[in-house]
Amino acid sequence: QVRLVESGGGLVQPGGSLRLSCAASGSIFSINAMAWYRQTPGKERELVAAITSGRSTNYADSVKGRFTISRDNAKNTVYLQMNSLKPEDTAVYYCNADVMRYWYSNPDAYWGRGTQVTVSS
């Protein structure tokens, strides 16, 4: 089994910063892409940022220049540094990873349970 656990969410004032972490554990051979998504009530889950195993990155237009995704392959962990936060960044943030459990298996997508980020004065 594979487990993703997010941490680092919370309440922050507009203009502030937060750093999210997501650690993958369990039966893991390798992890391909890792990503952060977010969701607000009544809306679909949207991609915030993604990073490949080679550390190529991709960002939603709404967070470019403010958020930075990174990963530590040795720790199977992905991070999201969020700066200049805005009230519209308020959402539940979910971690996603494409995990190969064995050398011969195809990757499967796994999700964390989410962490709440609230940007408010």
Short mmCIF file of N, CA, C and O in Angstrom, two decimals:
data_model
loop_
_atom_site.label_atom_id
_atom_site.label_comp_id
_atom_site.label_asym_id
_atom_site.label_seq_id
_atom_site.Cartn_x
_atom_site.Cartn_y
_atom_site.Cartn_z
N GLN A 1 0.84 -1.19 0.00
CA GLN A 1 0.00 0.00 0.00
C GLN A 1 0.88 1.25 0.00
O GLN A 1 2.02 1.22 0.47
N VAL A 2 0.36 2.33 -0.55
CA VAL A 2 1.07 3.60 -0.60
C VAL A 2 0.23 4.66 0.11
O VAL A 2 -0.98 4.71 -0.05
N ARG A 3 0.91 5.48 0.89
CA ARG A 3 0.22 6.52 1.66
C ARG A 3 0.90 7.85 1.40
O ARG A 3 2.13 7.96 1.41
N LEU A 4 0.07 8.89 1.17
CA LEU A 4 0.57 10.25 1.03
C LEU A 4 0.01 11.07 2.18
O LEU A 4 -1.21 11.07 2.41
N VAL A 5 0.87 11.78 2.88
CA VAL A 5 0.44 12.58 4.01
C VAL A 5 0.92 14.01 3.83
O VAL A 5 2.13 14.27 3.76
N GLU A 6 -0.06 14.93 3.77
CA GLU A 6 0.25 16.35 3.64
C GLU A 6 0.37 17.00 5.01
O GLU A 6 -0.26 16.55 5.97
N SER A 7 1.14 18.08 5.06
CA SER A 7 1.25 18.88 6.26
C SER A 7 1.61 20.31 5.87
O SER A 7 2.03 20.55 4.73
N GLY A 8 1.42 21.24 6.82
CA GLY A 8 1.84 22.61 6.59
C GLY A 8 0.73 23.60 6.31
O GLY A 8 0.99 24.80 6.18
N GLY A 9 -0.50 23.13 6.20
CA GLY A 9 -1.60 24.05 5.97
C GLY A 9 -1.91 24.87 7.21
O GLY A 9 -1.35 24.65 8.28
N GLY A 10 -2.81 25.84 7.04
CA GLY A 10 -3.20 26.66 8.18
C GLY A 10 -3.80 27.97 7.75
O GLY A 10 -4.17 28.15 6.58
N LEU A 11 -3.90 28.87 8.71
CA LEU A 11 -4.46 30.20 8.48
C LEU A 11 -3.32 31.20 8.34
O LEU A 11 -2.40 31.23 9.18
N VAL A 12 -3.38 32.02 7.30
CA VAL A 12 -2.34 33.02 7.07
C VAL A 12 -3.00 34.29 6.54
O VAL A 12 -4.05 34.22 5.88
N GLN A 13 -2.39 35.43 6.83
CA GLN A 13 -2.93 36.70 6.34
C GLN A 13 -2.55 36.91 4.88
O GLN A 13 -1.55 36.36 4.40
N PRO A 14 -3.33 37.69 4.16
CA PRO A 14 -2.97 38.01 2.78
C PRO A 14 -1.55 38.59 2.71
O PRO A 14 -1.16 39.40 3.55
N GLY A 15 -0.81 38.14 1.70
CA GLY A 15 0.58 38.54 1.56
C GLY A 15 1.56 37.64 2.29
O GLY A 15 2.77 37.77 2.09
N GLY A 16 1.05 36.74 3.10
CA GLY A 16 1.90 35.85 3.86
C GLY A 16 2.36 34.64 3.07
O GLY A 16 2.08 34.51 1.87
N SER A 17 3.06 33.73 3.77
CA SER A 17 3.63 32.55 3.13
C SER A 17 3.31 31.30 3.93
O SER A 17 3.13 31.36 5.15
N LEU A 18 3.24 30.19 3.23
CA LEU A 18 3.13 28.87 3.83
C LEU A 18 3.94 27.89 3.01
O LEU A 18 4.10 28.09 1.79
N ARG A 19 4.39 26.84 3.65
CA ARG A 19 5.08 25.77 2.95
C ARG A 19 4.38 24.46 3.24
O ARG A 19 4.31 24.03 4.38
N LEU A 20 3.87 23.84 2.18
CA LEU A 20 3.23 22.53 2.30
C LEU A 20 4.24 21.43 2.01
O LEU A 20 5.11 21.59 1.17
N SER A 21 4.07 20.32 2.72
CA SER A 21 4.89 19.14 2.48
C SER A 21 3.98 17.94 2.26
O SER A 21 2.88 17.88 2.82
N CYS A 22 4.46 16.99 1.48
CA CYS A 22 3.72 15.75 1.27
C CYS A 22 4.73 14.62 1.19
O CYS A 22 5.57 14.61 0.28
N ALA A 23 4.63 13.70 2.12
CA ALA A 23 5.55 12.57 2.17
C ALA A 23 4.84 11.29 1.74
O ALA A 23 3.75 10.99 2.26
N ALA A 24 5.45 10.57 0.83
CA ALA A 24 4.92 9.29 0.38
C ALA A 24 5.64 8.16 1.11
O ALA A 24 6.86 8.20 1.27
N SER A 25 4.87 7.17 1.52
CA SER A 25 5.47 6.03 2.21
C SER A 25 4.75 4.75 1.80
O SER A 25 3.68 4.79 1.22
N GLY A 26 5.40 3.62 2.12
CA GLY A 26 4.81 2.34 1.78
C GLY A 26 5.65 1.59 0.77
O GLY A 26 6.86 1.78 0.68
N SER A 27 4.97 0.76 0.00
CA SER A 27 5.65 -0.06 -1.00
C SER A 27 5.89 0.76 -2.26
O SER A 27 5.02 0.88 -3.11
N ILE A 28 7.08 1.36 -2.36
CA ILE A 28 7.40 2.27 -3.46
C ILE A 28 8.71 1.86 -4.13
O ILE A 28 9.74 1.78 -3.45
N PHE A 29 8.65 1.63 -5.45
CA PHE A 29 9.88 1.42 -6.21
C PHE A 29 10.41 2.75 -6.72
O PHE A 29 11.60 3.04 -6.57
N SER A 30 9.52 3.54 -7.32
CA SER A 30 9.91 4.88 -7.76
C SER A 30 8.65 5.73 -7.92
O SER A 30 7.54 5.20 -8.00
N ILE A 31 8.86 7.03 -7.94
CA ILE A 31 7.76 7.98 -8.13
C ILE A 31 8.04 8.82 -9.36
O ILE A 31 9.12 9.41 -9.47
N ASN A 32 7.11 8.85 -10.27
CA ASN A 32 7.26 9.69 -11.45
C ASN A 32 6.85 11.12 -11.10
O ASN A 32 7.47 11.74 -10.25
N ALA A 33 5.81 11.63 -11.70
CA ALA A 33 5.39 13.00 -11.41
C ALA A 33 4.75 13.10 -10.03
O ALA A 33 4.10 12.16 -9.56
N MET A 34 4.93 14.25 -9.40
CA MET A 34 4.23 14.59 -8.16
C MET A 34 3.58 15.95 -8.39
O MET A 34 4.10 16.77 -9.16
N ALA A 35 2.48 16.18 -7.71
CA ALA A 35 1.75 17.42 -7.99
C ALA A 35 0.93 17.85 -6.78
O ALA A 35 0.67 17.07 -5.87
N TRP A 36 0.55 19.11 -6.82
CA TRP A 36 -0.39 19.68 -5.86
C TRP A 36 -1.63 20.14 -6.62
O TRP A 36 -1.53 20.80 -7.65
N TYR A 37 -2.78 19.79 -6.08
CA TYR A 37 -4.06 20.25 -6.58
C TYR A 37 -4.76 21.00 -5.44
O TYR A 37 -4.38 20.87 -4.27
N ARG A 38 -5.78 21.74 -5.79
CA ARG A 38 -6.59 22.39 -4.76
C ARG A 38 -8.06 22.37 -5.17
O ARG A 38 -8.39 22.30 -6.36
N GLN A 39 -8.90 22.46 -4.16
CA GLN A 39 -10.34 22.41 -4.41
C GLN A 39 -11.07 23.27 -3.39
O GLN A 39 -10.76 23.25 -2.20
N THR A 40 -12.06 24.01 -3.88
CA THR A 40 -12.96 24.78 -3.03
C THR A 40 -14.37 24.22 -3.20
O THR A 40 -14.67 23.58 -4.21
N PRO A 41 -15.24 24.46 -2.22
CA PRO A 41 -16.60 23.90 -2.28
C PRO A 41 -17.32 24.30 -3.56
O PRO A 41 -17.31 25.47 -3.95
N GLY A 42 -17.91 23.31 -4.21
CA GLY A 42 -18.68 23.56 -5.42
C GLY A 42 -17.87 23.67 -6.69
O GLY A 42 -18.43 23.88 -7.77
N LYS A 43 -16.56 23.54 -6.57
CA LYS A 43 -15.70 23.64 -7.75
C LYS A 43 -14.92 22.35 -7.96
O LYS A 43 -14.72 21.58 -7.02
N GLU A 44 -14.46 22.15 -9.19
CA GLU A 44 -13.65 20.97 -9.49
C GLU A 44 -12.24 21.16 -8.94
O GLU A 44 -11.75 22.28 -8.80
N ARG A 45 -11.62 20.03 -8.67
CA ARG A 45 -10.23 20.06 -8.23
C ARG A 45 -9.37 20.56 -9.39
O ARG A 45 -9.52 20.11 -10.53
N GLU A 46 -8.45 21.47 -9.11
CA GLU A 46 -7.61 22.05 -10.16
C GLU A 46 -6.13 21.84 -9.85
O GLU A 46 -5.71 21.84 -8.69
N LEU A 47 -5.37 21.69 -10.93
CA LEU A 47 -3.93 21.55 -10.79
C LEU A 47 -3.31 22.88 -10.40
O LEU A 47 -3.57 23.90 -11.02
N VAL A 48 -2.48 22.85 -9.36
CA VAL A 48 -1.74 24.03 -8.93
C VAL A 48 -0.32 24.00 -9.49
O VAL A 48 0.14 24.97 -10.10
N ALA A 49 0.37 22.89 -9.29
CA ALA A 49 1.75 22.76 -9.75
C ALA A 49 2.11 21.29 -9.83
O ALA A 49 1.58 20.47 -9.07
N ALA A 50 3.02 20.97 -10.74
CA ALA A 50 3.48 19.59 -10.90
C ALA A 50 4.98 19.59 -11.14
O ALA A 50 5.55 20.57 -11.65
N ILE A 51 5.60 18.46 -10.80
CA ILE A 51 7.05 18.32 -10.98
C ILE A 51 7.35 16.88 -11.36
O ILE A 51 6.82 15.94 -10.77
N THR A 52 8.20 16.71 -12.39
CA THR A 52 8.56 15.36 -12.82
C THR A 52 9.71 14.84 -11.97
O THR A 52 10.31 15.56 -11.17
N SER A 53 10.06 13.59 -12.19
CA SER A 53 11.20 13.01 -11.46
C SER A 53 12.49 13.72 -11.84
O SER A 53 13.43 13.75 -11.05
N GLY A 54 12.53 14.30 -13.04
CA GLY A 54 13.69 15.07 -13.48
C GLY A 54 13.63 16.53 -13.08
O GLY A 54 14.48 17.32 -13.48
N ARG A 55 12.61 16.88 -12.30
CA ARG A 55 12.42 18.22 -11.74
C ARG A 55 11.98 19.27 -12.75
O ARG A 55 12.16 20.46 -12.51
N SER A 56 11.39 18.84 -13.86
CA SER A 56 10.70 19.80 -14.72
C SER A 56 9.40 20.19 -14.02
O SER A 56 8.73 19.34 -13.44
N THR A 57 9.03 21.46 -14.11
CA THR A 57 7.88 21.95 -13.38
C THR A 57 6.83 22.58 -14.29
O THR A 57 7.13 23.02 -15.41
N ASN A 58 5.60 22.63 -13.77
CA ASN A 58 4.49 23.21 -14.48
C ASN A 58 3.58 23.87 -13.45
O ASN A 58 3.34 23.29 -12.38
N TYR A 59 3.09 25.08 -13.76
CA TYR A 59 2.28 25.83 -12.79
C TYR A 59 0.99 26.33 -13.44
O TYR A 59 0.95 26.66 -14.61
N ALA A 60 -0.05 26.42 -12.62
CA ALA A 60 -1.25 27.12 -13.05
C ALA A 60 -0.92 28.60 -13.21
O ALA A 60 -0.09 29.14 -12.46
N ASP A 61 -1.55 29.24 -14.18
CA ASP A 61 -1.26 30.65 -14.43
C ASP A 61 -1.51 31.49 -13.17
O ASP A 61 -0.81 32.48 -12.93
N SER A 62 -2.49 31.11 -12.38
CA SER A 62 -2.88 31.91 -11.21
C SER A 62 -1.83 31.92 -10.11
O SER A 62 -1.89 32.77 -9.22
N VAL A 63 -0.87 31.00 -10.16
CA VAL A 63 0.13 30.93 -9.08
C VAL A 63 1.55 31.16 -9.58
O VAL A 63 2.49 31.20 -8.77
N LYS A 64 1.73 31.34 -10.88
CA LYS A 64 3.07 31.55 -11.43
C LYS A 64 3.71 32.78 -10.80
O LYS A 64 3.08 33.82 -10.66
N GLY A 65 4.97 32.62 -10.41
CA GLY A 65 5.70 33.72 -9.79
C GLY A 65 5.48 33.83 -8.29
O GLY A 65 6.18 34.59 -7.62
N ARG A 66 4.50 33.10 -7.76
CA ARG A 66 4.23 33.16 -6.32
C ARG A 66 4.49 31.82 -5.62
O ARG A 66 4.91 31.79 -4.48
N PHE A 67 4.21 30.73 -6.32
CA PHE A 67 4.37 29.39 -5.74
C PHE A 67 5.56 28.69 -6.39
O PHE A 67 5.84 28.88 -7.57
N THR A 68 6.23 27.85 -5.60
CA THR A 68 7.34 27.05 -6.11
C THR A 68 7.20 25.61 -5.63
O THR A 68 7.08 25.37 -4.43
N ILE A 69 7.20 24.69 -6.59
CA ILE A 69 7.15 23.27 -6.24
C ILE A 69 8.55 22.69 -6.31
O ILE A 69 9.35 23.06 -7.18
N SER A 70 8.85 21.80 -5.39
CA SER A 70 10.15 21.13 -5.37
C SER A 70 9.95 19.73 -4.79
O SER A 70 8.88 19.42 -4.25
N ARG A 71 10.99 18.91 -4.91
CA ARG A 71 10.88 17.55 -4.38
C ARG A 71 12.23 17.05 -3.91
O ARG A 71 13.28 17.49 -4.39
N ASP A 72 12.17 16.12 -2.97
CA ASP A 72 13.35 15.43 -2.47
C ASP A 72 13.13 13.96 -2.78
O ASP A 72 12.35 13.29 -2.09
N ASN A 73 13.78 13.47 -3.83
CA ASN A 73 13.53 12.10 -4.27
C ASN A 73 13.98 11.08 -3.21
O ASN A 73 13.38 10.02 -3.08
N ALA A 74 15.02 11.41 -2.49
CA ALA A 74 15.51 10.48 -1.46
C ALA A 74 14.49 10.30 -0.34
O ALA A 74 14.45 9.25 0.31
N LYS A 75 13.68 11.32 -0.10
CA LYS A 75 12.68 11.27 0.97
C LYS A 75 11.27 11.03 0.43
O LYS A 75 10.31 11.02 1.22
N ASN A 76 11.14 10.87 -0.89
CA ASN A 76 9.81 10.70 -1.50
C ASN A 76 8.85 11.80 -1.04
O ASN A 76 7.69 11.54 -0.70
N THR A 77 9.35 13.01 -1.05
CA THR A 77 8.59 14.14 -0.53
C THR A 77 8.52 15.26 -1.57
O THR A 77 9.52 15.54 -2.25
N VAL A 78 7.36 15.89 -1.65
CA VAL A 78 7.17 17.05 -2.51
C VAL A 78 6.75 18.22 -1.65
O VAL A 78 6.06 18.05 -0.63
N TYR A 79 7.19 19.41 -2.04
CA TYR A 79 6.92 20.63 -1.28
C TYR A 79 6.23 21.65 -2.17
O TYR A 79 6.38 21.63 -3.39
N LEU A 80 5.50 22.54 -1.53
CA LEU A 80 4.92 23.67 -2.24
C LEU A 80 5.15 24.91 -1.38
O LEU A 80 4.52 25.06 -0.33
N GLN A 81 6.06 25.76 -1.83
CA GLN A 81 6.29 27.04 -1.17
C GLN A 81 5.33 28.06 -1.75
O GLN A 81 5.35 28.31 -2.96
N MET A 82 4.48 28.61 -0.90
CA MET A 82 3.46 29.55 -1.35
C MET A 82 3.75 30.92 -0.75
O MET A 82 3.72 31.08 0.48
N ASN A 83 4.05 31.88 -1.60
CA ASN A 83 4.33 33.25 -1.17
C ASN A 83 3.25 34.20 -1.71
O ASN A 83 2.51 33.85 -2.63
N SER A 84 3.21 35.38 -1.14
CA SER A 84 2.25 36.41 -1.58
C SER A 84 0.85 35.84 -1.69
O SER A 84 0.15 36.02 -2.69
N LEU A 85 0.43 35.16 -0.66
CA LEU A 85 -0.85 34.48 -0.69
C LEU A 85 -2.01 35.46 -0.76
O LEU A 85 -1.96 36.56 -0.19
N LYS A 86 -3.05 35.05 -1.48
CA LYS A 86 -4.25 35.85 -1.68
C LYS A 86 -5.46 35.11 -1.12
O LYS A 86 -5.44 33.87 -1.04
N PRO A 87 -6.52 35.82 -0.78
CA PRO A 87 -7.73 35.14 -0.30
C PRO A 87 -8.24 34.07 -1.28
O PRO A 87 -8.76 33.04 -0.85
N GLU A 88 -8.06 34.31 -2.56
CA GLU A 88 -8.52 33.33 -3.55
C GLU A 88 -7.68 32.06 -3.60
O GLU A 88 -8.02 31.10 -4.29
N ASP A 89 -6.58 32.03 -2.85
CA ASP A 89 -5.80 30.79 -2.73
C ASP A 89 -6.39 29.86 -1.66
O ASP A 89 -5.93 28.73 -1.50
N THR A 90 -7.38 30.35 -0.93
CA THR A 90 -8.02 29.53 0.09
C THR A 90 -8.65 28.29 -0.53
O THR A 90 -9.43 28.40 -1.48
N ALA A 91 -8.29 27.12 -0.02
CA ALA A 91 -8.76 25.86 -0.58
C ALA A 91 -8.21 24.71 0.26
O ALA A 91 -7.34 24.91 1.11
N VAL A 92 -8.69 23.52 -0.03
CA VAL A 92 -8.04 22.31 0.46
C VAL A 92 -7.02 21.90 -0.60
O VAL A 92 -7.36 21.77 -1.78
N TYR A 93 -5.79 21.71 -0.17
CA TYR A 93 -4.70 21.36 -1.07
C TYR A 93 -4.40 19.87 -0.95
O TYR A 93 -4.21 19.35 0.16
N TYR A 94 -4.38 19.21 -2.10
CA TYR A 94 -4.16 17.77 -2.16
C TYR A 94 -2.86 17.45 -2.87
O TYR A 94 -2.53 18.05 -3.90
N CYS A 95 -2.17 16.47 -2.35
CA CYS A 95 -0.96 15.95 -2.96
C CYS A 95 -1.32 14.77 -3.86
O CYS A 95 -2.20 13.96 -3.52
N ASN A 96 -0.64 14.66 -4.98
CA ASN A 96 -0.84 13.57 -5.92
C ASN A 96 0.51 13.04 -6.37
O ASN A 96 1.45 13.82 -6.57
N ALA A 97 0.61 11.72 -6.52
CA ALA A 97 1.86 11.14 -6.98
C ALA A 97 1.59 9.93 -7.88
O ALA A 97 0.68 9.14 -7.59
N ASP A 98 2.37 9.82 -8.94
CA ASP A 98 2.33 8.64 -9.81
C ASP A 98 3.41 7.68 -9.34
O ASP A 98 4.60 7.92 -9.54
N VAL A 99 2.97 6.58 -8.71
CA VAL A 99 3.89 5.70 -8.02
C VAL A 99 3.99 4.35 -8.71
O VAL A 99 2.97 3.72 -9.03
N MET A 100 5.23 3.92 -8.93
CA MET A 100 5.48 2.53 -9.35
C MET A 100 5.81 1.74 -8.10
O MET A 100 6.81 2.01 -7.43
N ARG A 101 4.98 0.77 -7.78
CA ARG A 101 5.20 0.00 -6.56
C ARG A 101 6.28 -1.07 -6.75
O ARG A 101 6.95 -1.47 -5.79
N TYR A 102 6.48 -1.53 -7.98
CA TYR A 102 7.48 -2.54 -8.28
C TYR A 102 8.13 -2.17 -9.62
O TYR A 102 7.56 -1.43 -10.41
N TRP A 103 9.31 -2.75 -9.91
CA TRP A 103 10.02 -2.35 -11.13
C TRP A 103 9.25 -2.74 -12.38
O TRP A 103 9.42 -2.15 -13.44
N TYR A 104 8.38 -3.74 -12.26
CA TYR A 104 7.65 -4.26 -13.41
C TYR A 104 6.23 -3.71 -13.52
O TYR A 104 5.49 -4.07 -14.43
N SER A 105 5.81 -2.87 -12.62
CA SER A 105 4.42 -2.40 -12.61
C SER A 105 4.28 -1.06 -13.32
O SER A 105 5.24 -0.31 -13.47
N ASN A 106 3.07 -0.79 -13.78
CA ASN A 106 2.75 0.52 -14.32
C ASN A 106 2.49 1.47 -13.15
O ASN A 106 2.09 1.05 -12.07
N PRO A 107 2.71 2.78 -13.37
CA PRO A 107 2.44 3.71 -12.27
C PRO A 107 0.94 3.86 -12.00
O PRO A 107 0.12 3.79 -12.93
N ASP A 108 0.62 4.02 -10.75
CA ASP A 108 -0.76 4.30 -10.32
C ASP A 108 -0.76 5.64 -9.62
O ASP A 108 0.21 6.03 -8.98
N ALA A 109 -1.91 6.34 -9.73
CA ALA A 109 -2.04 7.63 -9.08
C ALA A 109 -2.55 7.46 -7.66
O ALA A 109 -3.51 6.73 -7.41
N TYR A 110 -1.89 8.15 -6.73
CA TYR A 110 -2.31 8.14 -5.33
C TYR A 110 -2.55 9.58 -4.88
O TYR A 110 -1.92 10.52 -5.38
N TRP A 111 -3.46 9.71 -3.91
CA TRP A 111 -3.83 11.01 -3.38
C TRP A 111 -3.69 11.06 -1.87
O TRP A 111 -3.94 10.06 -1.18
N GLY A 112 -3.33 12.23 -1.37
CA GLY A 112 -3.40 12.46 0.05
C GLY A 112 -4.80 12.88 0.45
O GLY A 112 -5.68 13.05 -0.40
N ARG A 113 -5.01 13.07 1.75
CA ARG A 113 -6.33 13.43 2.25
C ARG A 113 -6.58 14.93 2.20
O ARG A 113 -7.71 15.38 2.38
N GLY A 114 -5.55 15.71 1.99
CA GLY A 114 -5.71 17.15 1.86
C GLY A 114 -5.36 17.91 3.12
O GLY A 114 -5.45 17.37 4.23
N THR A 115 -4.97 19.16 2.92
CA THR A 115 -4.69 20.06 4.03
C THR A 115 -5.32 21.41 3.71
O THR A 115 -5.21 21.91 2.58
N GLN A 116 -5.97 21.99 4.71
CA GLN A 116 -6.70 23.25 4.50
C GLN A 116 -5.74 24.44 4.55
O GLN A 116 -4.93 24.56 5.47
N VAL A 117 -5.85 25.29 3.56
CA VAL A 117 -5.14 26.58 3.54
C VAL A 117 -6.19 27.67 3.50
O VAL A 117 -7.04 27.70 2.62
N THR A 118 -6.13 28.56 4.48
CA THR A 118 -7.06 29.68 4.56
C THR A 118 -6.28 30.97 4.59
O THR A 118 -5.41 31.16 5.45
N VAL A 119 -6.59 31.85 3.64
CA VAL A 119 -5.92 33.16 3.55
C VAL A 119 -6.97 34.21 3.89
O VAL A 119 -7.89 34.46 3.12
N SER A 120 -6.80 34.82 5.06
CA SER A 120 -7.80 35.77 5.53
C SER A 120 -7.18 36.70 6.56
O SER A 120 -6.29 36.30 7.32
N SER A 121 -7.69 37.94 6.58
CA SER A 121 -7.24 38.87 7.60
C SER A 121 -8.16 38.84 8.81
O SER A 121 -7.94 39.56 9.78
#
